[in-house]
Amino acid sequence: MDRKIVIPGQLLSDKEKMAGPGTYVKDGKVYSLLYGIANVKNKVSVVPFSGKYYPSRKDFIIGTVIDVTPSNWIMETGSPYDGLLHVSEYPKRVDSSEMRKCMSIGDCVIVRIKDVSKSMKVELTMREPGSRVLTKGRIIDVVPAKVPRVIGHSGSMVSILKKESNCDVFVGKNGRIWINGKSDDMDHLAAAIEMIERESHISGLTDKIGRFLRNEPEEVAESDADELIEEERSTLPAKEDNVTEETCRKVDALLDDEVDEA
Amino acid sequence: MSDKPEKFIDENGIRLDGRRVDEIRPMTVEMGVLTRADGSCYLEWGNNKVLAAVYGPRELHPRRLQRPGEALVRYRYNMAAFSVEDRIRPGPSRRSTEISKVSGEAFEPVVMKQFYPSAVIDVFAEVLQADAGTRTAAINAATLALVDAGIPMKGLVAACAVGKVDGQLVLDLNKPEDNYGDADLPIAMTEDGDITLLQMDGNLTVEEVNKGIEMVREGCEQIFAIQKAALLERFGTAEEEEVLEDAELQAELMSEEEEVSEAAEEEDAVEESEDLEAAETEDPEDVEVEEAEAMFEEDVTEFEVNEEEAEEEAAEVNEEDIASEPEGEESTEEEGEKYEQ
């Protein structure tokens, strides 16, 4: 698979049939529509660097209720279009007058996009396992383009985040991440997510985040005595690793010198 | 008016600021300077300093301005009160309203508005320091800000002016040339050379206009090169690995979605919500069972049992039981609802 950075209007292919998402065809040639990375497989597609969330069917997102009408909850979705959640899409039967008791303005909800019409009417549903009103925890915003980063290869990053921080994590496709756990843990996790967004170019990021979540010095200082010992214990092997790495490097250097001399 | 120079071009064909007649002023650009904006660009072109910000696509209010089939591109050109020697009165003026209108239309053929029906893309171009040719500088900055915001576009737009001083055509006028010259002809064009903005101040013959357009074409080629270099450098070298990795993940996610999108819907029944992404890589066997189950609205795991290995089977049956319970409840509720309606 071939990849490169492309800009809008850049020629991608001479074959019209190669046109995939993020491209357009003019005079039988394929050009890029977006600023991003072009992937060439049997088709050319461009994945953008930035941009708003574009609602698509079956996505799980985190929405915020912004209005309650007699039969709908209107939700802000992080895209240019508000989502509509009809009463019948709520898991339980709710009377029109009772709607505000279930979800009121400002409530955050994990919802799934049921359908998106051509005129961008976004229909939501809560009749899905996992869909629920969020009453605890925090919501962190990341750029929607970074969502795959936070998830990682087949969910590796998310599982590290969950395991190491003892927090519940849910990543919405619209770039909203819900976390829930102890206050300190959440602070720590929020910092880790910020780090993913900021330092996503570092290779082996998943390991780095894992290490960050395990033994940050501040965390040791704040946590209570029992945890402190545990934290220290987990810190020690990491230090040893560093030492061995360094010694290895020195040994390598020495060996190189010897080879040079020889 | 006393500071009008006697000669704009010396005997060697060099202009007041040391340029040749077909040379543009040096241009530097920086993208992503505003963190709160969806896309931004700071551009310096000679002594012009322009800041462009793009917000959107976002919801358009009031609703009557919404266009059902496409997005609205709102362009606002504004000069800061301190951008010129004599303070200019802040707020929209006749001049800035006009420039806003024509500059916004300069992006008409490139921005894919049909992707975002009834939304709005707001472009703000703020002139911080003016030194002739601010509308063209603003357009050059706005193009990059739009690209930075991830707006789908067919290509870039560049703008440059040509004018006439001392009876000679010159590219990219500077302040004295603009103030005391005989004509000013700002032009914006797409990469294909289609002209999207053309205004004229002063007098030019038909031949001069045609020659001027050709000169602008040359100038815009240089500007496109600067814009492209800025775009390609932004994620160059150090971060290249990151963006490629990102693309890989994105592509992986997309292909996963395609393959398992149908399956995932069913699968989620047995998964905790937090495990959604992980769930997409689950055993297809489970899916089959669940699909069948959904079809018959009853537990069909019994029929599958023979094919399964003993251990897996036990675990699955348990999961199915758990999953089917709430489903059963739901369906009865649904029926009840229909009755009442």
Coordinates of C-alpha atoms in Angstrom, one line a residue:
Chain A
M1 CA 0.0 0.0 0.0
D2 CA 1.4 3.3 -1.1
R3 CA 0.9 6.5 1.0
K4 CA 1.8 10.2 0.7
I5 CA 0.8 13.6 1.8
V6 CA -1.5 15.3 -0.7
I7 CA -3.1 18.7 -1.0
P8 CA -6.4 19.7 -2.6
G9 CA -6.2 19.6 -6.4
Q10 CA -3.2 17.3 -6.6
L11 CA -3.3 14.7 -9.3
L12 CA -3.6 11.2 -7.9
S13 CA -4.3 8.9 -10.8
D14 CA -4.9 8.9 -14.5
K15 CA -7.5 6.1 -14.2
E16 CA -11.0 7.3 -13.5
K17 CA -11.9 4.0 -11.9
M18 CA -9.4 4.6 -9.1
A19 CA -11.5 7.4 -7.5
G20 CA -12.3 6.7 -3.9
P21 CA -13.5 8.7 -0.9
G22 CA -11.9 12.2 -0.7
T23 CA -11.2 12.5 -4.4
Y24 CA -12.9 13.9 -7.4
V25 CA -12.7 13.1 -11.1
K26 CA -12.2 15.7 -13.8
D27 CA -11.5 14.9 -17.5
G28 CA -11.0 11.3 -16.6
K29 CA -8.3 12.0 -14.0
V30 CA -8.5 11.7 -10.3
Y31 CA -7.6 14.6 -8.0
S32 CA -7.5 15.1 -4.3
L33 CA -10.3 17.0 -2.6
L34 CA -8.7 17.1 0.8
Y35 CA -5.5 17.9 2.6
G36 CA -4.4 14.6 4.1
I37 CA -2.9 11.3 3.3
A38 CA -3.6 9.4 0.1
N39 CA -3.9 5.7 0.3
V40 CA -3.4 3.7 -2.9
K41 CA -4.8 0.2 -2.9
N42 CA -7.1 -0.8 -5.7
K43 CA -8.6 2.6 -5.2
V44 CA -7.2 6.0 -4.2
S45 CA -8.7 7.5 -1.1
V46 CA -7.7 10.5 0.9
V47 CA -7.9 10.6 4.7
P48 CA -8.0 14.2 5.9
F49 CA -5.7 15.7 8.6
S50 CA -8.4 17.8 10.1
G51 CA -12.0 18.7 9.8
K52 CA -15.3 18.5 11.7
Y53 CA -17.0 15.2 12.5
Y54 CA -19.2 14.2 9.6
P55 CA -22.1 12.1 10.9
S56 CA -22.5 8.7 9.4
R57 CA -24.8 5.8 10.0
K58 CA -24.1 3.4 12.8
D59 CA -21.5 5.6 14.5
F60 CA -21.6 5.6 18.3
I61 CA -21.2 9.2 19.5
I62 CA -21.5 11.2 22.6
G63 CA -24.2 13.9 22.3
T64 CA -25.4 16.7 24.5
V65 CA -29.1 17.5 24.9
I66 CA -29.7 21.1 23.8
D67 CA -33.4 21.1 23.6
V68 CA -36.5 19.0 24.5
T69 CA -39.5 19.1 22.2
P70 CA -42.8 17.3 22.8
S71 CA -41.5 14.2 20.9
N72 CA -37.8 14.7 20.4
W73 CA -34.6 15.4 22.3
I74 CA -32.4 17.6 20.2
M75 CA -28.7 16.8 20.6
E76 CA -25.5 18.6 19.8
T77 CA -23.2 16.1 18.0
G78 CA -20.0 18.0 17.4
S79 CA -20.8 18.1 13.7
P80 CA -22.5 21.0 11.8
Y81 CA -25.8 19.1 12.3
D82 CA -27.9 18.6 15.4
G83 CA -29.2 15.1 16.0
L84 CA -32.8 14.2 16.7
L85 CA -33.6 11.5 19.3
H86 CA -37.3 10.5 19.0
V87 CA -39.1 9.4 22.2
S88 CA -39.7 6.0 20.6
E89 CA -35.9 5.5 20.3
Y90 CA -35.5 5.8 24.1
P91 CA -35.1 2.3 25.6
K92 CA -38.2 2.7 27.8
R93 CA -41.6 4.0 26.9
V94 CA -41.7 7.6 28.0
D95 CA -44.7 9.9 28.2
S96 CA -44.2 13.3 26.5
S97 CA -44.6 15.1 29.8
E98 CA -42.0 12.9 31.4
M99 CA -39.3 13.5 28.8
R100 CA -37.4 16.0 30.8
K101 CA -37.1 13.6 33.7
C102 CA -35.2 11.1 31.6
M103 CA -32.9 13.5 29.9
S104 CA -32.8 17.2 30.3
I105 CA -30.8 20.0 28.6
G106 CA -27.1 19.6 29.3
D107 CA -27.2 15.9 29.8
C108 CA -24.6 13.9 27.9
V109 CA -25.6 10.6 26.3
I110 CA -24.0 7.8 24.4
V111 CA -26.1 7.4 21.3
R112 CA -25.9 5.7 18.0
I113 CA -26.7 7.3 14.7
K114 CA -29.7 5.5 13.3
D115 CA -29.8 7.3 9.9
V116 CA -28.5 10.3 8.1
S117 CA -30.7 11.7 5.4
K118 CA -29.5 13.5 2.3
S119 CA -30.4 16.8 3.7
M120 CA -28.3 15.9 6.8
K121 CA -31.1 15.2 9.2
V122 CA -29.4 13.1 11.8
E123 CA -31.6 10.5 13.5
L124 CA -30.3 9.0 16.7
T125 CA -31.3 6.0 18.7
M126 CA -30.8 4.7 22.2
R127 CA -32.3 1.3 21.5
E128 CA -28.8 -0.1 21.3
P129 CA -26.7 -2.0 23.9
G130 CA -24.2 0.4 25.5
S131 CA -26.3 3.4 24.8
R132 CA -27.0 5.4 28.0
V133 CA -27.2 8.7 29.8
L134 CA -23.9 9.7 31.3
T135 CA -24.4 10.8 34.9
K136 CA -20.8 10.5 36.2
G137 CA -17.3 11.1 34.9
R138 CA -15.9 13.6 32.5
I139 CA -15.9 14.2 28.8
I140 CA -12.7 15.1 27.0
D141 CA -12.7 16.6 23.5
V142 CA -10.2 15.5 20.9
V143 CA -9.9 16.3 17.2
P144 CA -12.1 13.7 15.4
A145 CA -9.2 12.9 13.1
K146 CA -7.2 11.6 16.2
V147 CA -9.9 9.2 17.3
P148 CA -8.3 6.2 15.6
R149 CA -5.1 7.1 17.5
V150 CA -6.9 7.0 20.8
I151 CA -8.4 3.6 19.9
G152 CA -5.2 2.1 18.5
H153 CA -4.7 -1.0 16.4
S154 CA -7.7 -3.1 17.1
G155 CA -8.4 -1.3 20.3
S156 CA -4.9 -1.6 21.9
M157 CA -4.7 1.9 23.1
V158 CA -8.1 2.0 24.7
S159 CA -7.5 -1.2 26.5
I160 CA -4.2 0.1 27.9
L161 CA -5.9 3.3 29.0
K162 CA -8.6 1.3 30.8
K163 CA -6.3 -1.1 32.4
E164 CA -3.7 1.3 33.6
S165 CA -5.9 4.0 34.8
N166 CA -8.7 1.9 36.5
C167 CA -11.2 4.2 34.7
D168 CA -14.1 3.4 32.4
V169 CA -13.4 4.8 28.9
F170 CA -15.7 5.3 26.0
V171 CA -14.5 6.8 22.8
G172 CA -17.2 8.4 20.6
K173 CA -16.6 8.7 16.9
N174 CA -17.2 12.4 17.1
G175 CA -14.0 12.9 19.2
R176 CA -15.7 13.0 22.6
I177 CA -14.2 10.7 25.1
W178 CA -16.0 9.8 28.3
I179 CA -14.0 8.7 31.3
N180 CA -15.1 7.7 34.7
G181 CA -13.2 6.7 37.8
K182 CA -11.5 8.2 40.9
S183 CA -10.8 11.9 40.6
D184 CA -7.0 11.4 40.7
D185 CA -7.2 8.6 38.2
M186 CA -9.3 10.7 35.8
D187 CA -6.8 13.6 36.1
H188 CA -4.1 11.3 35.2
L189 CA -6.0 9.7 32.3
A190 CA -7.0 13.1 30.9
A191 CA -3.3 14.0 30.9
A192 CA -2.5 10.8 29.0
I193 CA -5.2 11.4 26.4
E194 CA -3.9 14.9 25.9
M195 CA -0.5 13.4 25.5
I196 CA -1.8 11.0 22.8
E197 CA -3.2 14.0 20.9
R198 CA 0.0 16.0 21.3
E199 CA 2.7 13.4 20.8
S200 CA 1.0 11.0 18.4
H201 CA 4.1 11.0 16.2
I202 CA 6.2 9.1 18.8
S203 CA 6.6 5.5 17.8
G204 CA 5.7 3.0 20.5
L205 CA 3.2 5.5 21.8
T206 CA 1.0 2.8 23.3
D207 CA 3.9 1.6 25.5
K208 CA 4.8 5.2 26.4
I209 CA 1.3 5.9 27.5
G210 CA 1.2 2.7 29.5
R211 CA 4.4 3.7 31.3
F212 CA 3.1 7.2 31.8
L213 CA -0.1 5.9 33.4
R214 CA 1.8 3.5 35.7
N215 CA 4.5 5.7 37.2
E216 CA 4.2 9.4 36.9
P217 CA 6.0 11.1 39.9
E218 CA 3.2 13.4 40.7
E219 CA 0.8 10.6 41.0
V220 CA 3.1 8.9 43.5
A221 CA 3.2 12.0 45.6
E222 CA -0.5 12.4 45.7
S223 CA -1.7 8.9 46.2
D224 CA -2.0 7.4 49.7
A225 CA 0.6 5.2 51.4
D226 CA -0.5 1.8 50.2
E227 CA -0.6 2.9 46.6
L228 CA 2.7 4.6 47.1
I229 CA 4.5 1.4 47.7
E230 CA 2.8 -0.2 44.7
E231 CA 3.7 2.8 42.6
E232 CA 7.4 2.5 43.7
R233 CA 7.4 -1.1 43.0
S234 CA 6.2 -0.6 39.5
T235 CA 8.7 2.3 39.1
L236 CA 11.7 0.2 40.0
P237 CA 11.7 -2.3 37.2
A238 CA 11.3 0.5 34.7
K239 CA 14.4 2.2 36.0
E240 CA 16.3 -1.1 35.7
D241 CA 15.2 -1.3 32.2
N242 CA 16.7 2.1 31.5
V243 CA 20.0 1.1 33.0
T244 CA 20.2 -2.0 31.0
E245 CA 19.3 -0.2 27.9
E246 CA 22.1 2.3 28.6
T247 CA 24.6 -0.3 29.3
C248 CA 23.7 -2.2 26.2
R249 CA 24.3 1.0 24.2
K250 CA 27.7 1.5 25.9
V251 CA 28.7 -2.0 25.2
D252 CA 27.6 -1.6 21.6
A253 CA 29.6 1.5 21.3
L254 CA 32.7 -0.2 22.7
L255 CA 32.3 -3.1 20.4
D256 CA 31.9 -0.7 17.5
D257 CA 35.2 1.0 18.5
E258 CA 36.9 -2.3 18.7
V259 CA 35.7 -3.3 15.3
D260 CA 36.9 0.1 13.9
E261 CA 40.3 -0.3 15.5
A262 CA 40.6 -3.8 14.1
Chain B
M1 CA 0.3 64.0 -2.2
S2 CA 3.8 65.6 -2.1
D3 CA 5.5 62.2 -1.6
K4 CA 4.7 61.1 -5.1
P5 CA 7.9 59.8 -6.5
E6 CA 9.2 61.3 -9.8
K7 CA 9.9 58.0 -11.3
F8 CA 8.6 54.5 -10.4
I9 CA 11.0 52.6 -12.5
D10 CA 14.6 53.5 -13.0
E11 CA 16.6 53.2 -16.3
N12 CA 17.6 49.7 -15.3
G13 CA 14.0 48.5 -15.1
I14 CA 14.2 48.3 -11.2
R15 CA 11.2 49.5 -9.2
L16 CA 11.3 51.6 -6.0
D17 CA 11.6 48.6 -3.7
G18 CA 14.2 47.0 -5.9
R19 CA 12.0 44.5 -7.7
R20 CA 11.8 44.0 -11.5
V21 CA 8.5 44.7 -13.2
D22 CA 7.4 41.0 -13.2
E23 CA 8.5 40.2 -9.7
I24 CA 6.2 39.6 -6.7
R25 CA 7.1 40.7 -3.1
P26 CA 8.5 38.1 -0.8
M27 CA 5.8 36.0 0.9
T28 CA 5.9 34.0 4.0
V29 CA 3.1 31.9 5.4
E30 CA 2.4 30.1 8.7
M31 CA -0.6 27.8 9.2
G32 CA -2.5 26.7 12.2
V33 CA -1.7 29.8 14.2
L34 CA -5.1 30.1 15.9
T35 CA -5.9 27.1 18.1
R36 CA -9.6 27.9 18.6
A37 CA -10.3 28.2 14.9
D38 CA -10.9 25.2 12.7
G39 CA -8.3 26.5 10.3
S40 CA -6.0 29.5 10.2
C41 CA -3.2 31.1 8.4
Y42 CA -0.9 34.1 8.9
L43 CA 0.6 35.5 5.8
E44 CA 3.1 38.2 5.2
W45 CA 3.5 39.6 1.8
G46 CA 6.0 42.4 1.5
N47 CA 4.7 44.8 4.2
N48 CA 1.2 43.3 4.2
K49 CA 0.3 41.3 7.3
V50 CA -2.9 39.3 7.1
L51 CA -4.5 36.8 9.5
A52 CA -7.2 34.4 8.1
A53 CA -9.4 32.2 10.2
V54 CA -11.9 29.6 9.1
Y55 CA -14.8 28.3 11.3
G56 CA -17.0 25.5 10.2
P57 CA -18.7 23.9 8.6
R58 CA -21.1 24.8 11.4
E59 CA -24.8 25.3 11.9
L60 CA -26.2 28.5 10.2
H61 CA -28.4 30.8 12.1
P62 CA -30.8 32.5 11.2
R63 CA -32.3 29.6 9.5
R64 CA -33.7 31.6 6.6
L65 CA -30.1 32.0 5.3
Q66 CA -29.7 28.3 5.1
R67 CA -29.5 26.7 1.7
P68 CA -31.0 23.3 1.5
G69 CA -28.6 21.9 -1.1
E70 CA -25.2 23.4 -0.2
A71 CA -23.2 25.2 2.4
L72 CA -23.0 29.0 2.6
V73 CA -19.5 30.5 2.4
R74 CA -19.4 33.7 4.4
Y75 CA -16.2 35.8 3.8
R76 CA -15.4 38.8 5.9
Y77 CA -12.6 41.1 4.9
N78 CA -11.7 43.6 7.5
M79 CA -8.9 46.1 8.1
A80 CA -7.8 46.6 11.6
A81 CA -8.0 50.2 12.8
F82 CA -4.3 50.4 13.1
S83 CA -3.5 48.7 9.8
V84 CA -2.8 52.0 8.0
E85 CA -1.2 55.3 9.0
D86 CA -4.4 57.2 9.4
R87 CA -6.6 55.2 11.8
I88 CA -9.5 53.8 9.8
R89 CA -12.9 53.7 11.4
P90 CA -13.6 50.2 12.7
G91 CA -16.5 48.2 11.4
P92 CA -17.8 47.4 7.9
S93 CA -17.4 50.1 5.3
R94 CA -18.6 50.4 1.7
R95 CA -15.1 49.2 0.6
S96 CA -14.8 46.3 2.9
T97 CA -18.3 45.0 2.3
E98 CA -17.6 45.0 -1.4
I99 CA -14.3 43.2 -1.0
S100 CA -15.9 40.7 1.3
K101 CA -18.5 39.9 -1.4
V102 CA -16.2 39.5 -4.3
S103 CA -13.5 37.6 -2.3
G104 CA -16.0 35.1 -1.0
E105 CA -17.2 34.5 -4.6
A106 CA -13.6 33.9 -5.6
F107 CA -13.8 30.6 -3.8
E108 CA -17.1 29.6 -5.4
P109 CA -15.7 27.1 -7.9
V110 CA -13.3 25.3 -5.6
V111 CA -15.1 24.8 -2.3
M112 CA -17.3 21.7 -2.3
K113 CA -20.3 23.3 -0.8
Q114 CA -22.6 20.4 -1.6
F115 CA -21.0 18.2 1.0
Y116 CA -22.5 20.3 3.8
P117 CA -26.1 21.3 3.0
S118 CA -27.6 24.1 5.1
A119 CA -24.3 24.7 7.0
V120 CA -22.0 27.7 6.9
I121 CA -18.3 28.0 6.4
D122 CA -17.1 31.3 7.9
V123 CA -13.9 32.8 6.6
F124 CA -12.5 35.8 8.4
A125 CA -9.6 37.7 6.8
E126 CA -8.2 40.4 9.1
V127 CA -5.6 42.9 7.7
L128 CA -3.2 43.8 10.5
Q129 CA -0.8 45.9 8.4
A130 CA -1.7 47.2 4.9
D131 CA 0.7 48.0 2.1
A132 CA -1.4 47.7 -1.1
G133 CA -2.8 44.5 -2.4
T134 CA -4.5 43.5 0.9
R135 CA -7.5 41.8 -0.8
T136 CA -5.2 39.6 -2.8
A137 CA -3.1 38.8 0.3
A138 CA -6.3 38.0 2.2
I139 CA -7.4 35.6 -0.5
N140 CA -4.0 33.8 -0.5
A141 CA -4.2 33.5 3.3
A142 CA -7.9 32.4 3.3
T143 CA -7.1 29.6 0.8
L144 CA -4.6 28.1 3.2
A145 CA -6.9 28.5 6.2
L146 CA -9.7 26.7 4.3
V147 CA -7.3 23.8 3.5
D148 CA -6.1 23.8 7.1
A149 CA -9.7 23.5 8.3
G150 CA -10.1 20.3 6.3
I151 CA -12.7 21.7 3.9
P152 CA -13.0 19.7 0.8
M153 CA -11.8 21.8 -2.1
K154 CA -11.1 21.1 -5.8
G155 CA -7.8 23.0 -5.6
L156 CA -6.2 26.2 -4.4
V157 CA -6.9 29.8 -5.2
A158 CA -4.2 32.4 -5.6
A159 CA -4.5 36.1 -6.1
C160 CA -2.2 38.8 -7.4
A161 CA -2.5 42.3 -8.8
V162 CA -1.1 44.0 -11.8
G163 CA -0.9 47.7 -12.4
K164 CA 0.4 50.4 -14.5
V165 CA 3.0 53.0 -13.5
D166 CA 5.1 55.2 -15.8
G167 CA 3.1 53.8 -18.7
Q168 CA 4.5 50.3 -18.0
L169 CA 2.7 47.2 -16.5
V170 CA 4.1 46.0 -13.2
L171 CA 3.2 42.9 -11.1
D172 CA 2.1 43.1 -7.5
L173 CA 1.9 46.8 -6.8
N174 CA 3.4 48.3 -3.6
K175 CA 2.0 51.3 -1.7
P176 CA 3.3 54.2 -3.8
E177 CA 2.6 52.4 -7.0
D178 CA -1.0 51.7 -5.9
N179 CA -1.5 55.3 -4.6
Y180 CA -0.1 57.2 -7.5
G181 CA -0.1 54.7 -10.4
D182 CA -2.4 54.8 -13.4
A183 CA -4.2 51.5 -12.9
D184 CA -4.7 48.6 -10.5
L185 CA -6.0 45.2 -11.6
P186 CA -6.3 42.6 -8.8
I187 CA -7.0 39.1 -10.1
A188 CA -7.7 35.7 -8.4
M189 CA -7.5 32.4 -10.2
T190 CA -7.7 28.7 -9.6
E191 CA -4.8 26.3 -10.4
D192 CA -6.4 25.7 -13.8
G193 CA -6.1 29.4 -14.6
D194 CA -9.8 30.1 -14.3
I195 CA -10.2 33.7 -13.2
T196 CA -12.5 33.9 -10.1
L197 CA -12.0 37.6 -9.2
L198 CA -11.2 40.5 -11.4
Q199 CA -11.5 44.1 -10.4
M200 CA -10.1 47.2 -12.0
D201 CA -9.2 50.7 -10.9
G202 CA -7.9 53.2 -13.4
N203 CA -7.5 52.9 -17.1
L204 CA -6.0 50.2 -19.2
T205 CA -6.3 49.3 -22.9
V206 CA -7.5 45.9 -24.0
E207 CA -4.0 44.8 -24.9
E208 CA -2.7 45.9 -21.5
V209 CA -5.4 44.0 -19.7
N210 CA -4.6 40.8 -21.7
K211 CA -0.9 41.3 -21.0
G212 CA -1.7 42.0 -17.4
I213 CA -3.6 38.8 -17.0
E214 CA -0.7 36.8 -18.4
M215 CA 1.6 38.5 -15.9
V216 CA -0.7 37.7 -13.1
R217 CA -0.8 34.1 -14.3
E218 CA 3.0 34.0 -13.8
G219 CA 2.7 35.6 -10.4
C220 CA 0.0 33.2 -9.3
E221 CA 2.2 30.2 -10.3
Q222 CA 4.8 31.5 -7.8
I223 CA 2.2 31.9 -5.1
F224 CA 0.8 28.4 -5.7
A225 CA 4.3 27.1 -5.3
I226 CA 4.6 29.0 -1.9
Q227 CA 1.2 27.7 -0.8
K228 CA 2.0 24.1 -1.8
A229 CA 5.4 24.2 -0.1
A230 CA 3.8 25.5 3.1
L231 CA 1.2 22.7 3.0
L232 CA 3.7 19.9 2.4
E233 CA 6.1 21.2 5.0
R234 CA 3.5 21.4 7.7
F235 CA 3.6 17.7 8.3
G236 CA 7.0 17.1 6.9
T237 CA 10.0 15.1 8.2
A238 CA 9.5 14.8 11.9
E239 CA 5.8 14.3 11.9
E240 CA 5.6 12.4 8.7
E241 CA 5.7 9.1 10.6
E242 CA 2.8 10.3 12.7
V243 CA 0.6 11.2 9.9
L244 CA 1.3 8.0 8.0
E245 CA 0.6 6.1 11.1
D246 CA -2.6 8.0 11.6
A247 CA -3.7 7.3 8.0
E248 CA -2.9 3.6 8.6
L249 CA -5.1 3.5 11.7
Q250 CA -7.8 5.5 9.9
A251 CA -7.8 3.2 6.9
E252 CA -7.8 0.1 9.2
L253 CA -10.8 1.5 11.1
M254 CA -12.6 2.2 7.9
S255 CA -12.0 -1.2 6.4
E256 CA -13.0 -2.8 9.6
E257 CA -16.2 -0.8 9.5
E258 CA -17.0 -1.9 6.0
E259 CA -16.3 -5.6 6.7
V260 CA -18.0 -5.9 10.0
S261 CA -20.5 -3.1 10.1
E262 CA -23.4 -5.4 9.8
A263 CA -21.9 -7.9 12.2
A264 CA -20.9 -5.3 14.7
E265 CA -24.4 -4.2 15.3
E266 CA -25.4 -7.6 16.5
E267 CA -22.1 -8.3 18.3
D268 CA -22.4 -5.3 20.5
A269 CA -25.2 -7.1 22.3
V270 CA -22.8 -9.2 24.2
E271 CA -20.1 -6.5 24.6
E272 CA -19.8 -3.7 27.1
S273 CA -20.2 -0.4 25.5
E274 CA -16.6 0.5 26.2
D275 CA -15.4 -2.4 24.2
L276 CA -17.1 -1.4 21.0
E277 CA -14.1 -0.9 18.9
A278 CA -12.5 -4.1 20.2
A279 CA -15.7 -5.9 19.5
E280 CA -15.4 -5.4 15.8
T281 CA -12.7 -8.0 15.5
E282 CA -14.8 -10.7 17.2
D283 CA -15.4 -14.2 16.1
P284 CA -17.7 -14.3 13.1
E285 CA -19.4 -17.4 14.5
D286 CA -21.0 -15.3 17.2
V287 CA -22.4 -13.0 14.6
E288 CA -24.0 -15.8 12.7
V289 CA -25.7 -17.1 15.8
E290 CA -27.0 -13.7 16.7
E291 CA -28.1 -12.8 13.3
A292 CA -30.1 -16.0 13.1
E293 CA -31.4 -15.2 16.5
A294 CA -32.5 -11.8 15.5
M295 CA -34.3 -13.3 12.5
F296 CA -36.3 -15.8 14.5
E297 CA -36.5 -13.8 17.6
E298 CA -35.5 -16.7 19.7
D299 CA -32.5 -18.5 21.0
V300 CA -31.0 -20.6 18.3
T301 CA -27.7 -21.4 20.0
E302 CA -28.9 -24.9 20.5
F303 CA -28.8 -25.6 16.8
E304 CA -25.2 -24.3 16.6
V305 CA -24.0 -26.4 19.5
N306 CA -23.0 -29.4 17.4
E307 CA -20.6 -27.4 15.3
E308 CA -19.0 -25.6 18.2
E309 CA -16.2 -26.8 20.4
A310 CA -17.4 -27.6 23.9
E311 CA -15.7 -24.8 25.8
E312 CA -16.6 -22.0 23.5
E313 CA -20.1 -23.2 23.3
A314 CA -20.7 -23.0 27.1
A315 CA -19.4 -19.5 27.2
E316 CA -21.5 -18.4 24.3
V317 CA -24.7 -19.9 25.5
N318 CA -24.2 -17.9 28.7
E319 CA -23.6 -14.7 26.7
E320 CA -26.6 -15.4 24.6
D321 CA -28.8 -15.8 27.6
I322 CA -27.7 -12.6 29.0
A323 CA -28.1 -10.8 25.8
S324 CA -31.4 -12.2 24.9
E325 CA -33.1 -11.3 28.1
P326 CA -33.2 -7.5 27.6
E327 CA -34.1 -8.1 24.0
G328 CA -37.1 -10.0 25.0
E329 CA -38.2 -7.3 27.3
E330 CA -37.8 -4.7 24.6
S331 CA -39.9 -6.6 22.0
T332 CA -42.8 -7.0 24.4
E333 CA -42.6 -3.3 25.3
E334 CA -42.6 -2.5 21.6
E335 CA -45.8 -4.5 21.1
G336 CA -47.4 -2.8 24.0
E337 CA -46.6 0.5 22.6
K338 CA -48.1 -0.4 19.3
Y339 CA -51.3 -1.4 21.0
E340 CA -51.6 1.9 22.8
Q341 CA -51.0 3.9 19.7

